[in-house]
PDB file of C-alpha atoms in Angstrom:
ATOM      1  CA  MET A   1       9.294   7.605  14.572  1.00  0.00           C
ATOM      2  CA  ARG A   2       5.551   7.310  14.042  1.00  0.00           C
ATOM      3  CA  GLU A   3       4.022   3.838  14.002  1.00  0.00           C
ATOM      4  CA  VAL A   4       1.270   2.306  11.891  1.00  0.00           C
ATOM      5  CA  LYS A   5      -0.615  -0.841  12.861  1.00  0.00           C
ATOM      6  CA  ILE A   6      -1.777  -3.437  10.367  1.00  0.00           C
ATOM      7  CA  ARG A   7      -3.739  -6.605  10.945  1.00  0.00           C
ATOM      8  CA  ARG A   8      -1.616  -9.708  10.180  1.00  0.00           C
ATOM      9  CA  GLU A   9      -4.372 -11.206   8.026  1.00  0.00           C
ATOM     10  CA  LEU A  10      -4.476  -8.065   5.873  1.00  0.00           C
ATOM     11  CA  LEU A  11      -0.689  -7.963   5.501  1.00  0.00           C
ATOM     12  CA  GLU A  12      -0.635 -11.601   4.388  1.00  0.00           C
ATOM     13  CA  TYR A  13      -3.360 -10.825   1.850  1.00  0.00           C
ATOM     14  CA  LEU A  14      -1.427  -7.806   0.528  1.00  0.00           C
ATOM     15  CA  LEU A  15       1.707  -9.931   0.146  1.00  0.00           C
ATOM     16  CA  GLU A  16      -0.328 -12.442  -1.863  1.00  0.00           C
ATOM     17  CA  LEU A  17      -1.756  -9.658  -4.067  1.00  0.00           C
ATOM     18  CA  ALA A  18       1.789  -8.461  -4.769  1.00  0.00           C
ATOM     19  CA  ARG A  19       2.923 -11.996  -5.668  1.00  0.00           C
ATOM     20  CA  ASN A  20      -0.070 -12.503  -7.958  1.00  0.00           C
ATOM     21  CA  ALA A  21       0.479  -9.189  -9.749  1.00  0.00           C
ATOM     22  CA  TYR A  22       4.193  -9.857 -10.327  1.00  0.00           C
ATOM     23  CA  PRO A  23       5.927  -8.816 -12.580  1.00  0.00           C
ATOM     24  CA  ASN A  24       3.484  -5.890 -12.546  1.00  0.00           C
ATOM     25  CA  GLU A  25       2.545  -3.547  -9.728  1.00  0.00           C
ATOM     26  CA  PHE A  26      -0.771  -3.496  -7.906  1.00  0.00           C
ATOM     27  CA  ALA A  27      -2.349  -0.667  -5.920  1.00  0.00           C
ATOM     28  CA  GLY A  28      -5.026  -0.293  -3.288  1.00  0.00           C
ATOM     29  CA  PHE A  29      -6.405   1.898  -0.539  1.00  0.00           C
ATOM     30  CA  LEU A  30      -6.235   0.951   3.126  1.00  0.00           C
ATOM     31  CA  ARG A  31      -9.192   1.190   5.476  1.00  0.00           C
ATOM     32  CA  GLU A  32      -8.482   1.877   9.122  1.00  0.00           C
ATOM     33  CA  LYS A  33     -10.641   0.940  12.084  1.00  0.00           C
ATOM     34  CA  ASP A  34      -9.720   1.947  15.637  1.00  0.00           C
ATOM     35  CA  GLY A  35      -6.183   2.865  14.576  1.00  0.00           C
ATOM     36  CA  VAL A  36      -5.476  -0.408  12.732  1.00  0.00           C
ATOM     37  CA  PHE A  37      -5.417  -1.037   8.984  1.00  0.00           C
ATOM     38  CA  GLU A  38      -8.055  -3.740   8.544  1.00  0.00           C
ATOM     39  CA  GLU A  39      -9.091  -3.852   4.863  1.00  0.00           C
ATOM     40  CA  VAL A  40      -7.919  -2.985   1.368  1.00  0.00           C
ATOM     41  CA  LEU A  41      -9.931  -1.513  -1.484  1.00  0.00           C
ATOM     42  CA  ILE A  42      -8.358  -2.497  -4.782  1.00  0.00           C
ATOM     43  CA  ALA A  43      -7.843   0.413  -7.132  1.00  0.00           C
ATOM     44  CA  PRO A  44     -10.685   0.533  -9.679  1.00  0.00           C
ATOM     45  CA  ASN A  45      -9.975  -0.188 -13.348  1.00  0.00           C
ATOM     46  CA  PRO A  46      -6.219  -0.640 -12.853  1.00  0.00           C
ATOM     47  CA  HIS A  47      -3.728  -0.439 -15.709  1.00  0.00           C
ATOM     48  CA  SER A  48      -0.566  -1.961 -14.344  1.00  0.00           C
ATOM     49  CA  GLY A  49       2.893  -2.629 -15.621  1.00  0.00           C
ATOM     50  CA  PRO A  50       6.309  -3.457 -14.188  1.00  0.00           C
ATOM     51  CA  ARG A  51       7.074   0.187 -13.335  1.00  0.00           C
ATOM     52  CA  SER A  52       3.705   1.734 -12.544  1.00  0.00           C
ATOM     53  CA  VAL A  53       0.011   1.307 -11.960  1.00  0.00           C
ATOM     54  CA  PHE A  54      -2.677   3.759 -13.029  1.00  0.00           C
ATOM     55  CA  PHE A  55      -6.361   3.829 -12.165  1.00  0.00           C
ATOM     56  CA  ASP A  56      -9.374   6.074 -12.511  1.00  0.00           C
ATOM     57  CA  THR A  57      -9.430   8.181  -9.335  1.00  0.00           C
ATOM     58  CA  TRP A  58     -12.913   9.472 -10.140  1.00  0.00           C
ATOM     59  CA  MET A  59     -14.182   5.910  -9.562  1.00  0.00           C
ATOM     60  CA  LEU A  60     -13.032   5.892  -5.930  1.00  0.00           C
ATOM     61  CA  PRO A  61     -15.857   5.892  -3.390  1.00  0.00           C
ATOM     62  CA  TYR A  62     -15.986   8.579  -0.748  1.00  0.00           C
ATOM     63  CA  ASP A  63     -14.863   6.645   2.309  1.00  0.00           C
ATOM     64  CA  GLU A  64     -13.648   8.366   5.475  1.00  0.00           C
ATOM     65  CA  SER A  65     -12.150   5.100   6.752  1.00  0.00           C
ATOM     66  CA  VAL A  66      -9.523   5.137   3.971  1.00  0.00           C
ATOM     67  CA  LYS A  67      -6.370   6.389   5.696  1.00  0.00           C
ATOM     68  CA  GLY A  68      -3.625   5.054   3.452  1.00  0.00           C
ATOM     69  CA  THR A  69      -2.490   3.431   0.248  1.00  0.00           C
ATOM     70  CA  VAL A  70      -0.559   0.333  -0.689  1.00  0.00           C
ATOM     71  CA  HIS A  71       1.278  -0.659  -3.830  1.00  0.00           C
ATOM     72  CA  SER A  72       3.915  -3.124  -4.866  1.00  0.00           C
ATOM     73  CA  HIS A  73       7.345  -2.685  -6.387  1.00  0.00           C
ATOM     74  CA  PRO A  74       8.319  -5.705  -8.512  1.00  0.00           C
ATOM     75  CA  SER A  75      11.953  -4.926  -7.654  1.00  0.00           C
ATOM     76  CA  PRO A  76      13.802  -5.211  -4.334  1.00  0.00           C
ATOM     77  CA  ASN A  77      13.726  -1.406  -3.900  1.00  0.00           C
ATOM     78  CA  PRO A  78      11.215  -0.546  -1.125  1.00  0.00           C
ATOM     79  CA  HIS A  79      11.810   3.211  -1.320  1.00  0.00           C
ATOM     80  CA  PRO A  80       9.326   5.650  -2.877  1.00  0.00           C
ATOM     81  CA  SER A  81      10.113   6.993  -6.342  1.00  0.00           C
ATOM     82  CA  GLU A  82       9.436  10.580  -7.397  1.00  0.00           C
ATOM     83  CA  ALA A  83       6.172   9.354  -8.943  1.00  0.00           C
ATOM     84  CA  ASP A  84       5.289   7.642  -5.648  1.00  0.00           C
ATOM     85  CA  LEU A  85       5.896  10.855  -3.710  1.00  0.00           C
ATOM     86  CA  GLU A  86       3.665  12.741  -6.137  1.00  0.00           C
ATOM     87  CA  PHE A  87       0.958  10.101  -5.631  1.00  0.00           C
ATOM     88  CA  PHE A  88       1.414  10.227  -1.826  1.00  0.00           C
ATOM     89  CA  SER A  89       0.911  14.004  -1.862  1.00  0.00           C
ATOM     90  CA  LYS A  90      -2.525  13.586  -3.441  1.00  0.00           C
ATOM     91  CA  PHE A  91      -3.874  10.990  -1.036  1.00  0.00           C
ATOM     92  CA  GLY A  92      -2.354  11.781   2.367  1.00  0.00           C
ATOM     93  CA  GLY A  93      -2.143   9.312   5.200  1.00  0.00           C
ATOM     94  CA  VAL A  94       0.273   6.394   5.350  1.00  0.00           C
ATOM     95  CA  HIS A  95       1.634   4.679   2.259  1.00  0.00           C
ATOM     96  CA  ILE A  96       2.842   1.098   2.238  1.00  0.00           C
ATOM     97  CA  ILE A  97       5.222  -0.238  -0.384  1.00  0.00           C
ATOM     98  CA  ILE A  98       5.656  -3.985  -0.770  1.00  0.00           C
ATOM     99  CA  ALA A  99       8.884  -4.766  -2.617  1.00  0.00           C
ATOM    100  CA  TRP A 100       9.967  -8.024  -4.210  1.00  0.00           C
ATOM    101  CA  PRO A 101      10.339 -10.782  -2.903  1.00  0.00           C
ATOM    102  CA  PHE A 102       7.059  -9.800  -1.190  1.00  0.00           C
ATOM    103  CA  THR A 103       7.811 -10.913   2.369  1.00  0.00           C
ATOM    104  CA  GLU A 104       7.155  -9.138   5.675  1.00  0.00           C
ATOM    105  CA  GLU A 105      10.782  -7.973   5.617  1.00  0.00           C
ATOM    106  CA  SER A 106      10.281  -6.224   2.261  1.00  0.00           C
ATOM    107  CA  VAL A 107       7.353  -4.063   3.432  1.00  0.00           C
ATOM    108  CA  ARG A 108       7.907  -0.380   4.270  1.00  0.00           C
ATOM    109  CA  ALA A 109       5.587   2.457   5.277  1.00  0.00           C
ATOM    110  CA  TYR A 110       5.940   6.176   4.577  1.00  0.00           C
ATOM    111  CA  LEU A 111       4.188   9.452   5.263  1.00  0.00           C
ATOM    112  CA  SER A 112       3.207  11.724   2.386  1.00  0.00           C
ATOM    113  CA  ASP A 113       6.569  13.521   2.552  1.00  0.00           C
ATOM    114  CA  GLY A 114       8.455  10.231   2.147  1.00  0.00           C
ATOM    115  CA  SER A 115       9.611   9.924   5.758  1.00  0.00           C
ATOM    116  CA  GLY A 116       9.576   6.409   7.173  1.00  0.00           C
ATOM    117  CA  VAL A 117       6.978   4.990   9.524  1.00  0.00           C
ATOM    118  CA  ARG A 118       7.428   1.913  11.708  1.00  0.00           C
ATOM    119  CA  ILE A 119       5.006  -0.955  10.983  1.00  0.00           C
ATOM    120  CA  ARG A 120       3.550  -2.998  13.834  1.00  0.00           C
ATOM    121  CA  ILE A 121       1.733  -6.196  12.902  1.00  0.00           C
ATOM    122  CA  VAL A 122      -1.199  -7.009  15.187  1.00  0.00           C
ATOM    123  CA  GLU A 123      -3.219 -10.194  15.459  1.00  0.00           C
TER     124      GLU A 123
END
């Protein structure tokens, strides 16, 4: 199984974003540096609800360091929906889902085809 690395500080921040957005979803784009997710770009002009989040993709900057996405599920289901898989197919890379109750144990990562990826937290 492939592995993705994420900086602990970033993961803690993403968990907080998910908690603050609850009961709605949030979405962002993950920047990678030297093989480690280091930063998040919050989706521009988000329209979020309890089952989805939409944003204006034309407002995204061109950024070659963006190698993944992140979004929350305000339910305990950490698995990608059909809509998630459609979204994944458009953006490539690794996709992190943070499910309620928004703890490290409720975080999952997937490739664009929906197959799982192991997450390694680095300091």
